[in-house]
Coordinates of C-alpha atoms in Angstrom, one line a residue:
P9 CA 91.3 57.1 59.7
K10 CA 92.1 57.7 63.2
L11 CA 89.3 60.1 65.4
N12 CA 89.8 62.7 67.8
L13 CA 88.1 61.7 70.5
Q14 CA 89.8 63.9 73.2
R15 CA 87.9 64.6 76.5
T16 CA 86.3 67.4 76.9
D17 CA 86.1 69.6 80.4
L18 CA 82.3 70.3 80.4
T19 CA 81.9 72.0 83.6
A20 CA 81.7 75.2 82.5
M21 CA 79.5 74.2 79.9
R22 CA 76.0 73.7 81.8
P23 CA 72.8 74.2 80.4
V24 CA 71.0 77.4 81.3
G25 CA 68.9 77.2 84.4
F26 CA 71.2 74.7 85.9
T27 CA 73.9 75.3 88.4
S28 CA 77.5 73.5 88.7
R29 CA 76.2 71.2 91.4
D30 CA 73.2 70.7 89.3
L31 CA 75.5 69.4 86.4
R32 CA 77.8 67.6 88.9
C33 CA 74.5 65.5 90.0
G34 CA 72.8 64.8 86.8
L35 CA 70.5 62.2 87.4
L36 CA 66.5 63.4 87.1
E37 CA 63.3 61.4 88.7
P38 CA 62.0 58.4 86.9
V39 CA 58.8 59.4 84.9
A40 CA 55.0 58.0 85.7
E41 CA 53.7 56.8 82.4
L42 CA 50.3 58.3 80.8
E43 CA 50.6 61.5 83.3
M44 CA 51.5 65.2 82.4
E45 CA 54.5 65.8 84.6
R46 CA 56.8 68.5 85.3
Q47 CA 60.6 68.6 84.3
P48 CA 62.4 66.4 87.3
H49 CA 65.1 67.7 89.5
I50 CA 68.2 66.8 90.0
S51 CA 68.7 63.8 92.5
E52 CA 70.6 64.4 95.8
E53 CA 71.7 60.7 95.5
M54 CA 73.7 61.1 92.3
Q55 CA 76.3 63.3 93.7
A56 CA 77.1 60.7 96.9
E57 CA 77.2 57.9 94.4
L58 CA 79.4 60.0 91.8
E59 CA 81.6 60.5 95.2
N60 CA 81.8 57.1 96.4
E61 CA 82.8 55.8 93.1
K62 CA 85.3 58.4 92.6
G63 CA 86.5 57.1 95.9
Q64 CA 86.6 53.5 94.9
S65 CA 88.9 54.2 92.0
L66 CA 91.5 55.8 93.9
S67 CA 91.6 53.1 95.6
V68 CA 94.3 50.1 95.1
E69 CA 93.1 46.9 94.3
V70 CA 94.9 43.8 95.0
P71 CA 95.7 42.3 91.6
H72 CA 93.2 39.2 90.6
V73 CA 96.1 37.0 89.7
C74 CA 97.6 37.5 93.5
R75 CA 94.1 37.1 95.3
Q76 CA 94.3 33.3 93.6
L77 CA 97.8 32.6 94.2
W78 CA 97.1 30.0 97.4
P79 CA 94.5 28.3 95.5
I80 CA 96.7 27.7 92.5
L81 CA 99.5 26.5 94.7
H82 CA 97.3 24.2 96.4
V83 CA 96.1 22.7 92.7
L84 CA 100.0 22.7 91.6
A85 CA 100.8 21.0 94.8
W86 CA 97.8 18.4 94.6
T87 CA 98.9 17.9 90.7
L88 CA 102.8 17.0 91.5
F89 CA 101.2 14.7 94.3
R90 CA 99.5 12.8 92.1
I91 CA 102.5 12.7 89.3
K92 CA 104.6 11.5 92.4
V93 CA 101.8 8.6 93.1
N94 CA 101.6 7.6 89.5
V95 CA 105.1 7.3 88.6
S96 CA 105.5 5.3 92.2
M97 CA 103.0 3.0 91.3
I98 CA 104.5 2.6 87.5
L99 CA 107.8 1.7 88.9
D100 CA 106.5 -0.8 91.3
P101 CA 105.0 -3.8 89.2
D102 CA 103.6 -5.4 92.4
S103 CA 101.7 -1.9 93.8
P104 CA 97.9 -2.1 93.3
G105 CA 97.6 0.6 91.0
G106 CA 100.1 -0.8 88.8
K107 CA 98.3 -3.9 88.4
V108 CA 94.6 -2.4 88.2
F109 CA 95.3 0.2 85.8
Y110 CA 97.9 -1.4 83.4
G111 CA 98.9 -4.7 83.8
D112 CA 101.4 -5.7 81.3
H113 CA 99.2 -4.2 78.6
L114 CA 100.9 -1.0 77.8
P115 CA 104.8 -0.1 77.4
I116 CA 106.7 1.9 80.2
Y117 CA 106.8 5.4 78.3
L118 CA 103.1 5.2 77.4
R119 CA 102.3 4.5 80.9
M120 CA 104.5 7.2 82.0
A121 CA 102.9 9.6 79.9
D122 CA 99.3 8.5 81.5
G123 CA 100.4 9.0 84.7
I124 CA 101.6 12.6 84.1
L125 CA 98.9 13.6 81.7
R126 CA 95.9 12.4 83.7
P127 CA 96.5 14.9 86.9
A128 CA 97.8 17.7 84.3
I129 CA 94.4 17.5 82.4
C130 CA 92.7 17.6 85.8
S131 CA 94.4 20.7 86.5
L132 CA 93.2 22.4 83.5
S133 CA 89.8 21.5 84.3
L134 CA 90.3 23.5 87.9
V135 CA 91.8 26.6 85.8
P136 CA 88.7 28.3 84.9
F137 CA 87.6 28.3 88.7
F138 CA 90.4 31.0 89.0
L139 CA 89.4 33.0 86.2
P140 CA 86.9 36.2 86.1
F141 CA 83.7 35.3 84.6
A142 CA 82.3 38.5 85.5
N143 CA 80.6 38.9 82.0
W144 CA 79.5 35.3 81.7
E145 CA 75.7 34.6 82.2
S146 CA 74.8 32.9 85.5
Q147 CA 73.4 29.7 84.3
L148 CA 76.1 29.2 81.8
R149 CA 78.8 29.9 84.2
Q150 CA 77.4 27.4 86.8
A151 CA 76.9 24.8 83.8
S152 CA 80.5 25.2 82.4
L153 CA 81.9 25.1 86.3
A154 CA 80.0 22.0 87.3
A155 CA 81.2 20.3 84.2
W156 CA 84.9 21.0 84.6
F157 CA 84.7 20.1 88.5
S158 CA 83.3 16.8 87.5
V159 CA 86.3 16.2 85.2
A160 CA 88.5 17.0 88.2
V161 CA 86.7 15.1 90.8
L162 CA 86.3 12.0 88.8
S163 CA 90.1 12.1 87.7
S164 CA 91.5 12.6 91.1
L165 CA 89.4 9.7 92.8
L166 CA 91.0 7.3 90.8
E167 CA 94.2 7.1 92.6
L168 CA 92.5 6.7 96.0
L169 CA 90.2 4.0 94.6
A170 CA 93.4 2.2 93.2
L171 CA 94.7 2.2 96.7
A172 CA 91.4 0.8 98.2
V173 CA 90.8 -2.4 96.1
P174 CA 91.4 -5.7 97.6
E175 CA 94.2 -7.8 97.0
D176 CA 92.5 -10.8 95.2
L177 CA 90.6 -8.0 92.9
Q178 CA 94.2 -6.2 91.6
A179 CA 93.9 -7.5 88.4
P180 CA 93.6 -5.9 84.7
G181 CA 89.7 -4.8 84.1
A182 CA 88.7 -4.6 87.7
F183 CA 88.2 -0.9 87.1
D184 CA 85.6 -1.6 83.9
G185 CA 82.5 -0.4 85.6
V186 CA 84.1 2.5 87.3
L187 CA 85.7 3.8 84.4
M188 CA 82.6 3.9 82.2
T189 CA 80.6 5.1 84.8
F190 CA 82.9 8.0 85.1
S191 CA 83.0 8.7 81.7
W192 CA 79.1 8.7 81.2
V193 CA 79.0 10.9 84.4
S194 CA 81.7 13.7 82.9
R195 CA 79.0 13.4 79.5
L196 CA 76.5 14.9 81.9
G197 CA 78.2 18.0 82.7
L198 CA 79.3 18.5 78.9
G199 CA 75.5 17.9 78.0
L200 CA 74.5 20.7 80.4
V201 CA 76.8 22.7 78.8
T202 CA 75.7 22.2 75.3
Q203 CA 72.1 22.7 76.4
V204 CA 72.9 25.8 78.3
S205 CA 74.7 27.4 75.5
L206 CA 72.0 27.1 72.8
P207 CA 68.8 28.3 74.0
G208 CA 67.0 26.1 71.2
L209 CA 67.9 22.9 73.4
R210 CA 66.7 24.1 76.5
G211 CA 63.6 22.0 77.8
R212 CA 62.5 19.6 80.3
C213 CA 62.4 17.1 77.8
F214 CA 66.4 17.6 76.6
S215 CA 67.3 17.7 80.3
F216 CA 65.7 14.4 81.3
A217 CA 66.8 12.4 78.3
W218 CA 70.5 13.5 79.6
V219 CA 69.9 12.4 83.2
G220 CA 68.0 9.0 82.0
W221 CA 70.7 8.5 79.8
V222 CA 73.5 8.4 82.6
G223 CA 71.0 6.8 85.0
I224 CA 70.5 3.8 82.9
Y225 CA 74.1 3.2 81.6
G226 CA 75.3 3.8 85.2
F227 CA 73.1 1.3 86.5
R228 CA 74.1 -1.1 83.8
A229 CA 77.5 -0.7 84.6
L230 CA 76.8 -0.8 88.4
A231 CA 74.9 -4.3 87.9
R232 CA 77.9 -5.6 85.9
M233 CA 80.6 -4.4 88.6
V234 CA 78.9 -6.1 91.5
Q235 CA 78.1 -9.3 89.1
L236 CA 74.5 -9.0 89.6
D237 CA 72.5 -11.5 87.6
L238 CA 70.5 -9.4 85.2
P239 CA 67.9 -11.4 82.5
A240 CA 69.7 -11.2 79.3
A241 CA 66.7 -9.5 77.8
L242 CA 67.0 -7.1 80.4
D243 CA 70.5 -6.2 80.1
H244 CA 70.3 -6.1 75.9
F245 CA 67.2 -3.7 76.8
F246 CA 69.5 -1.1 79.2
T247 CA 72.5 -1.6 76.4
G248 CA 70.2 -0.7 73.4
L249 CA 68.5 2.2 75.3
T250 CA 71.6 3.5 76.4
W251 CA 73.4 3.8 73.1
S252 CA 69.9 4.8 71.3
L253 CA 69.7 7.8 73.9
L254 CA 73.7 8.7 72.9
A255 CA 72.9 8.7 69.4
A256 CA 69.9 10.9 69.8
L257 CA 71.5 13.3 72.2
T258 CA 74.8 13.6 70.0
G259 CA 73.1 14.4 67.0
I260 CA 70.8 16.6 68.2
S261 CA 73.4 18.5 69.9
A262 CA 75.8 18.5 66.7
L263 CA 72.9 19.4 64.4
A264 CA 72.4 22.3 67.0
L265 CA 75.9 23.5 67.0
G266 CA 75.9 23.4 63.4
R267 CA 72.6 25.2 62.9
E268 CA 73.9 27.9 65.4
A269 CA 77.1 28.4 63.2
V270 CA 75.1 28.6 60.0
T271 CA 72.7 31.2 61.5
K272 CA 75.8 33.3 62.6
R273 CA 77.4 33.5 59.4
R274 CA 74.1 34.6 57.7
M275 CA 73.3 37.2 60.1
L276 CA 76.7 38.8 59.7
E277 CA 77.3 38.1 55.6
G278 CA 76.9 42.1 54.8
R279 CA 79.4 43.2 57.6
Q280 CA 82.7 42.5 55.8
G281 CA 84.5 45.9 54.7
R282 CA 81.9 47.9 57.5
D283 CA 82.0 46.3 61.1
E284 CA 85.1 44.3 60.5
A285 CA 86.1 43.3 64.5
C286 CA 82.3 42.2 64.6
A287 CA 82.7 40.0 61.2
R288 CA 86.4 38.7 62.5
N289 CA 84.8 37.3 65.6
A290 CA 81.6 36.1 64.2
A291 CA 83.6 33.9 61.8
R292 CA 85.8 32.6 64.5
S293 CA 82.8 31.9 66.6
A294 CA 80.9 30.2 63.4
R295 CA 84.4 28.2 63.0
L296 CA 84.6 27.2 66.9
L297 CA 80.9 26.2 66.8
W298 CA 81.8 23.7 63.8
L299 CA 84.8 22.0 65.9
G300 CA 82.5 21.8 68.8
S301 CA 79.9 19.9 66.6
A302 CA 82.9 17.5 65.1
L303 CA 84.4 16.9 68.7
T304 CA 80.5 16.1 70.2
I305 CA 80.4 13.6 67.7
L306 CA 84.3 12.2 68.0
D307 CA 83.7 12.2 71.9
A308 CA 80.5 9.8 71.6
V309 CA 82.5 7.6 68.9
N310 CA 85.0 7.3 71.2
L311 CA 83.0 6.4 74.1
V312 CA 81.5 3.3 72.0
L313 CA 85.1 2.2 71.0
I314 CA 86.2 2.2 74.8
E315 CA 83.3 0.0 75.8
G316 CA 84.9 -2.8 77.8
C317 CA 88.7 -1.5 77.7
H318 CA 90.0 -1.5 80.7
E319 CA 93.3 0.3 80.4
I320 CA 93.3 3.8 82.3
G321 CA 95.1 5.6 79.2
F322 CA 91.4 5.5 77.9
F323 CA 90.1 7.2 80.1
T324 CA 92.8 10.0 80.3
L325 CA 92.0 10.4 76.3
D326 CA 87.9 10.7 77.2
N327 CA 88.9 13.3 79.9
A328 CA 91.0 15.1 77.3
L329 CA 88.1 15.1 74.4
V330 CA 85.6 16.2 77.3
L331 CA 87.8 19.2 78.5
S332 CA 88.6 20.3 74.9
T333 CA 85.1 20.1 73.8
I334 CA 83.9 22.3 77.0
L335 CA 86.6 24.7 76.2
V336 CA 85.7 25.3 72.4
L337 CA 82.1 25.6 72.9
L338 CA 82.8 28.0 76.1
F339 CA 86.2 29.6 76.9
A340 CA 87.5 29.7 73.6
L341 CA 84.6 31.6 72.1
E342 CA 84.7 34.2 74.6
V343 CA 81.1 34.1 75.7
S344 CA 81.0 37.5 77.0
D345 CA 81.6 39.2 73.7
Q346 CA 80.8 37.0 71.0
V347 CA 78.0 34.3 71.6
L348 CA 76.3 37.0 73.6
E349 CA 76.5 39.5 70.7
L350 CA 75.3 37.1 68.4
G351 CA 72.3 35.9 70.5
Y352 CA 71.4 39.4 71.0
M353 CA 71.5 40.0 67.2
A354 CA 69.3 37.0 66.7
R355 CA 66.6 38.3 69.4
I356 CA 65.9 41.7 67.4
C357 CA 66.0 40.1 64.2
G358 CA 62.0 40.6 63.0
K359 CA 61.5 42.7 66.4
R360 CA 61.8 46.0 67.8
I361 CA 62.9 46.2 71.1
A362 CA 62.4 49.4 73.1
F363 CA 65.7 51.3 74.3
P364 CA 65.5 54.2 76.8
G365 CA 69.4 55.1 76.5
K366 CA 72.5 53.8 78.8
V367 CA 74.9 55.9 80.1
N368 CA 78.0 53.8 81.0
R369 CA 79.5 55.6 83.8
S370 CA 83.0 54.4 83.1
A371 CA 82.8 55.6 79.6
Q372 CA 84.6 58.9 78.1
H373 CA 82.0 59.5 75.4
C374 CA 78.5 59.5 74.9
V375 CA 76.4 59.3 71.4
V376 CA 73.8 62.0 71.9
S377 CA 72.1 62.2 68.6
F378 CA 72.1 59.5 65.9
P379 CA 70.2 59.3 62.3
G380 CA 67.3 56.7 63.0
K381 CA 67.5 55.9 59.0
Y382 CA 70.6 54.2 59.4
A383 CA 68.7 51.2 61.1
E384 CA 71.8 48.5 61.0
E385 CA 74.2 51.0 62.6
W386 CA 71.5 51.5 65.3
D387 CA 71.0 48.1 66.1
D388 CA 74.9 47.9 66.2
A389 CA 75.3 50.7 68.4
V390 CA 72.5 49.4 71.1
R391 CA 74.0 45.7 70.5
R392 CA 77.6 47.2 71.9
V393 CA 76.1 49.8 74.4
Q394 CA 74.0 47.0 75.8
L395 CA 76.8 44.0 75.8
E396 CA 80.2 45.5 75.8
A397 CA 82.0 46.5 79.0
G398 CA 84.4 49.0 77.5
A399 CA 81.5 50.6 75.2
C400 CA 80.3 54.5 75.2
S401 CA 77.1 55.7 76.4
L402 CA 74.3 56.1 74.2
A403 CA 71.7 59.0 75.3
C404 CA 69.5 58.1 72.2
V405 CA 65.9 56.9 72.9
F406 CA 63.7 54.5 71.3
L407 CA 60.4 54.0 72.2
T408 CA 58.4 50.9 70.8
D409 CA 55.0 50.9 72.2
R410 CA 52.9 52.7 75.2
T411 CA 54.2 51.0 77.8
S412 CA 57.8 52.0 76.7
G413 CA 56.3 55.7 76.6
L414 CA 55.2 55.5 72.8
G415 CA 52.3 58.5 72.7
V416 CA 53.0 59.4 76.0
H417 CA 53.6 63.5 76.7
V418 CA 55.7 65.2 79.4
E419 CA 55.2 68.6 80.8
N420 CA 58.0 71.4 79.5
P421 CA 58.9 73.5 82.5
D422 CA 59.5 76.3 80.7
Q423 CA 56.0 76.5 79.8
P424 CA 53.9 75.5 82.6
G425 CA 50.4 73.6 81.5
T426 CA 52.2 72.6 77.9
C427 CA 54.2 69.4 77.1
W428 CA 57.5 69.5 75.1
C429 CA 55.5 69.1 71.8
R430 CA 54.7 72.7 71.4
A431 CA 58.4 73.5 71.4
L432 CA 59.7 70.7 69.6
Y433 CA 56.9 70.9 66.8
G434 CA 54.8 73.9 66.7
Q435 CA 51.2 73.1 65.9
V436 CA 51.2 69.4 64.5
K437 CA 48.7 68.7 61.2
A438 CA 45.8 66.2 61.4
E439 CA 47.5 64.5 58.7
A440 CA 49.9 63.0 61.4
Y441 CA 46.9 61.4 63.1
R442 CA 46.6 59.4 60.0
S443 CA 48.2 55.9 58.5
I444 CA 47.0 55.0 55.3
V445 CA 48.4 52.3 53.3
D446 CA 47.2 52.3 50.0
E447 CA 49.4 49.0 48.8
P448 CA 49.6 46.6 51.2
D449 CA 51.3 44.3 48.7
S450 CA 54.6 46.7 48.8
V451 CA 55.1 46.4 52.3
S452 CA 56.3 43.5 54.1
A453 CA 54.2 41.6 56.6
E454 CA 56.5 42.9 59.3
D455 CA 56.5 46.8 58.4
L456 CA 52.6 46.1 58.1
R457 CA 52.4 44.9 61.6
F458 CA 54.5 47.5 62.8
K459 CA 52.2 50.4 61.6
E460 CA 49.4 49.0 62.6
M461 CA 51.0 48.3 66.2
D462 CA 52.3 52.5 66.1
A463 CA 49.1 53.1 65.3
V464 CA 47.0 51.8 68.3
A465 CA 49.9 53.4 70.5
M466 CA 49.8 56.5 69.3
G467 CA 46.0 56.8 68.8
Q468 CA 46.1 57.3 65.1
V469 CA 43.8 56.4 62.6
F470 CA 45.2 53.2 60.7
L471 CA 43.7 52.0 57.4
K472 CA 44.5 49.4 54.8
R473 CA 43.3 48.9 51.6
D474 CA 41.8 45.2 51.3
G475 CA 39.9 44.8 48.4
Q476 CA 37.7 47.9 48.2
S477 CA 36.8 49.3 45.0
D478 CA 38.1 52.8 43.8
E479 CA 34.7 54.3 45.1
Q480 CA 34.7 52.6 48.4
W481 CA 38.4 53.2 49.1
K482 CA 37.9 57.1 48.3
A483 CA 35.1 56.9 50.8
D484 CA 37.3 55.3 53.4
K485 CA 39.9 57.5 53.1
Q486 CA 37.8 60.5 53.4
A487 CA 36.4 58.8 56.5
A488 CA 39.9 58.5 58.0
E489 CA 40.6 61.9 57.4
T490 CA 37.8 63.1 59.2
A491 CA 38.4 61.2 62.3
A492 CA 42.5 61.8 62.2
Q493 CA 40.8 65.7 62.2
R494 CA 38.8 65.3 64.9
K495 CA 41.6 63.3 67.1
C496 CA 44.0 66.3 66.2
E497 CA 41.5 68.7 67.6
E498 CA 41.0 66.4 70.9
N499 CA 44.7 66.3 71.7
G500 CA 45.5 69.9 71.1
G501 CA 47.5 69.7 67.9
R502 CA 50.0 67.7 70.0
A503 CA 52.3 65.0 68.1
P504 CA 50.6 61.5 68.4
W505 CA 54.2 59.8 69.3
G506 CA 54.3 62.1 72.3
C507 CA 57.2 63.4 73.9
R508 CA 58.5 61.2 76.5
W509 CA 61.4 60.3 74.2
F510 CA 62.6 63.8 74.6
H511 CA 62.1 63.6 78.5
E512 CA 64.1 60.7 78.9
W513 CA 67.0 61.8 76.2
Q514 CA 67.1 65.2 77.9
A515 CA 67.9 62.9 81.3
N516 CA 70.5 60.9 79.7
V517 CA 72.2 63.8 78.2
H518 CA 72.5 65.8 81.4
Q519 CA 74.0 62.6 83.4
A520 CA 76.6 62.2 80.9
A521 CA 77.4 65.6 81.0
A522 CA 77.6 65.1 84.8
L523 CA 80.0 62.5 84.3
K524 CA 82.1 64.8 81.9
Q525 CA 82.0 62.4 78.9
T526 CA 82.5 63.8 75.7
L527 CA 79.3 64.0 73.6
H528 CA 79.2 63.1 70.4
V529 CA 76.8 63.6 67.6
F530 CA 76.5 61.9 64.1
Y531 CA 75.0 63.0 60.6
F532 CA 74.0 61.5 57.4
E533 CA 76.7 60.2 55.2
G534 CA 78.8 63.3 53.4
K535 CA 76.2 66.3 55.3
V536 CA 78.1 66.6 58.7
G537 CA 76.8 70.1 60.1
R538 CA 73.9 70.8 57.9
G539 CA 70.3 71.1 58.9
K540 CA 70.7 72.6 62.6
L541 CA 68.1 75.0 63.7
P542 CA 68.1 77.5 66.7
W543 CA 65.8 75.8 69.7
Q544 CA 63.1 78.6 68.7
D545 CA 62.8 77.8 65.2
L546 CA 62.0 74.5 65.9
S547 CA 58.1 75.2 66.0
N548 CA 58.5 77.6 63.2
E549 CA 57.4 75.5 59.9
T550 CA 58.8 77.8 57.3
S551 CA 62.2 77.3 59.1
V552 CA 61.9 73.6 59.5
Q553 CA 61.3 73.0 56.0
R554 CA 63.8 75.4 54.9
A555 CA 66.6 73.4 57.2
R556 CA 65.3 69.8 55.8
E557 CA 65.9 70.9 52.0
D558 CA 69.5 69.7 52.3
S559 CA 69.8 68.3 56.2
G560 CA 72.0 66.3 57.5
L561 CA 69.9 65.2 60.4
G562 CA 66.7 63.3 61.2
A563 CA 63.5 65.0 62.4
S564 CA 64.0 64.3 66.2
Q565 CA 67.9 64.8 65.7
A566 CA 67.1 68.4 64.6
A567 CA 65.4 69.2 67.9
E568 CA 68.6 67.4 69.9
V569 CA 71.2 69.3 68.3
A570 CA 69.1 72.2 68.9
Y571 CA 68.5 71.7 72.5
L572 CA 72.4 70.9 73.1
N573 CA 73.0 74.4 71.5
K574 CA 70.4 76.2 73.4
C575 CA 72.0 74.7 77.1
G576 CA 75.5 75.4 75.7
F577 CA 76.9 71.7 75.6
H578 CA 79.9 71.2 73.4
F579 CA 79.6 68.5 70.8
V580 CA 81.6 66.8 68.2
E581 CA 80.2 66.4 64.8
H582 CA 80.7 63.2 63.0
D583 CA 79.9 61.2 59.7
V584 CA 77.7 58.4 59.7
A585 CA 80.6 56.8 58.1
E586 CA 82.9 56.9 60.8
F587 CA 80.6 54.9 63.2
Y588 CA 82.4 51.8 63.4
N589 CA 85.5 53.1 63.3
F590 CA 84.3 55.5 66.3
M591 CA 82.8 52.6 68.5
V592 CA 86.3 50.8 68.3
E593 CA 88.1 53.7 69.5
C594 CA 86.0 54.3 72.2
R595 CA 85.8 50.8 73.8
N596 CA 89.8 51.2 73.5
N597 CA 89.0 54.6 75.9
I598 CA 90.8 56.4 73.6

């Protein structure tokens, strides 16, 4: 269903104790870890920054295509000039280029096709230089541009070299060494692109193998071109080593691309019917990765077949294969949206990543509360906010260790000398300070590791049953409960997980409100609007228990929604089942 995501003017809906000017500024100062701090004041720098952005948004920019018009015209003129030179050489049988490139082996229509296609392919390899690559990873962008540039330069050099050939060498086969050397050098760029595209192939050994492969063959081709007499054994050694490296590197690259395609499909098997856009993009990425694997093999086979062929038409075909492979691996894959998204998903598999929230200044909407028990949807929300330029803001905070703020407390300015824990949770019981695992076999190794890491970060007593007898286990649990009671008293009954998360979430919410973004709260499926509490009742255990009987909010969400109501912020309520439609419409800035 289409969601109602209309923008809302939040100027009049400012929190209690904040002026309109404060709300416009919105940024809160950073927090120092492991200290009790006062609520930060509103930054003066935010106002100037927002006004500057507003001024920039009102300025009229020259369209990107217009800015690139002159370079494009230069490339077009160079292409037409090359086509004219090639056609002239083909029509004049006595021209140096006609003798060196074609001889009498190819019919006139094939020579004409080659003379036109080769400059055209060269121009296509220059097109990416005029396209915006703002979302591309820097290293990947440099590798791809270097590969395209090598194809363009090597292709352009051919006509110039043909005109410089001495008359006594103007015969078919004079360019055998040059053409093969150019083909191998173009592979260096293709290999670099493949390596940078796939993190699993990054490494010095793989890089040295690519460079060594090109270097060895280049020496072999140069030796033959200048008629250097190499011992037969040495020539055979270089030949065998060259083709062995080609086979090994091609096989490794093709297998890596295939494995990447399989990995993407496995990670997204369950998304059909839920996140259709992501599933479609992932399926397309996987298909193109398989195509890239096939083209990598075909490209190597073509290189073997054209060994010793002096017709320049084979070089044109070779350039087309190299360019097609690069386009499939990079340009057609839409690296900025699909490959990087999938790579991000691969990184979060098996690990938790701290997320301090992110306010996208160009967004119109901000998710300020989301149920953490929907882990897959949460991961998708973080992924999109981190990677998609048009995504909404996400004020929610997820802390994973002491460094990110788990277990850290921040002072509540409304209650000087105390942190937010008292207002959020009241007096926390001692049971919150122990983490006991009675049946380790029923818990995955990953979850068990997370429990132990959390206990260390929060100062909890962690106890896992590991072969103890019933009597011993009972005694160990009693000792753990005693230790937890002591820790609770030493910490003043505050929450062991701390309240730093609330401090950072609060800063994100105020910044989103300052940017006049519409705020959104997501509830459990089928329970929109249930479980809300007044701010003053958060520390009342009876009220909390009553609200949780049929709540649509998680524990931290109840505090978030209570604060939003306390401050007078307007927010739109959603069922979590609407999440994917909501994200799509936010990306379209609806």
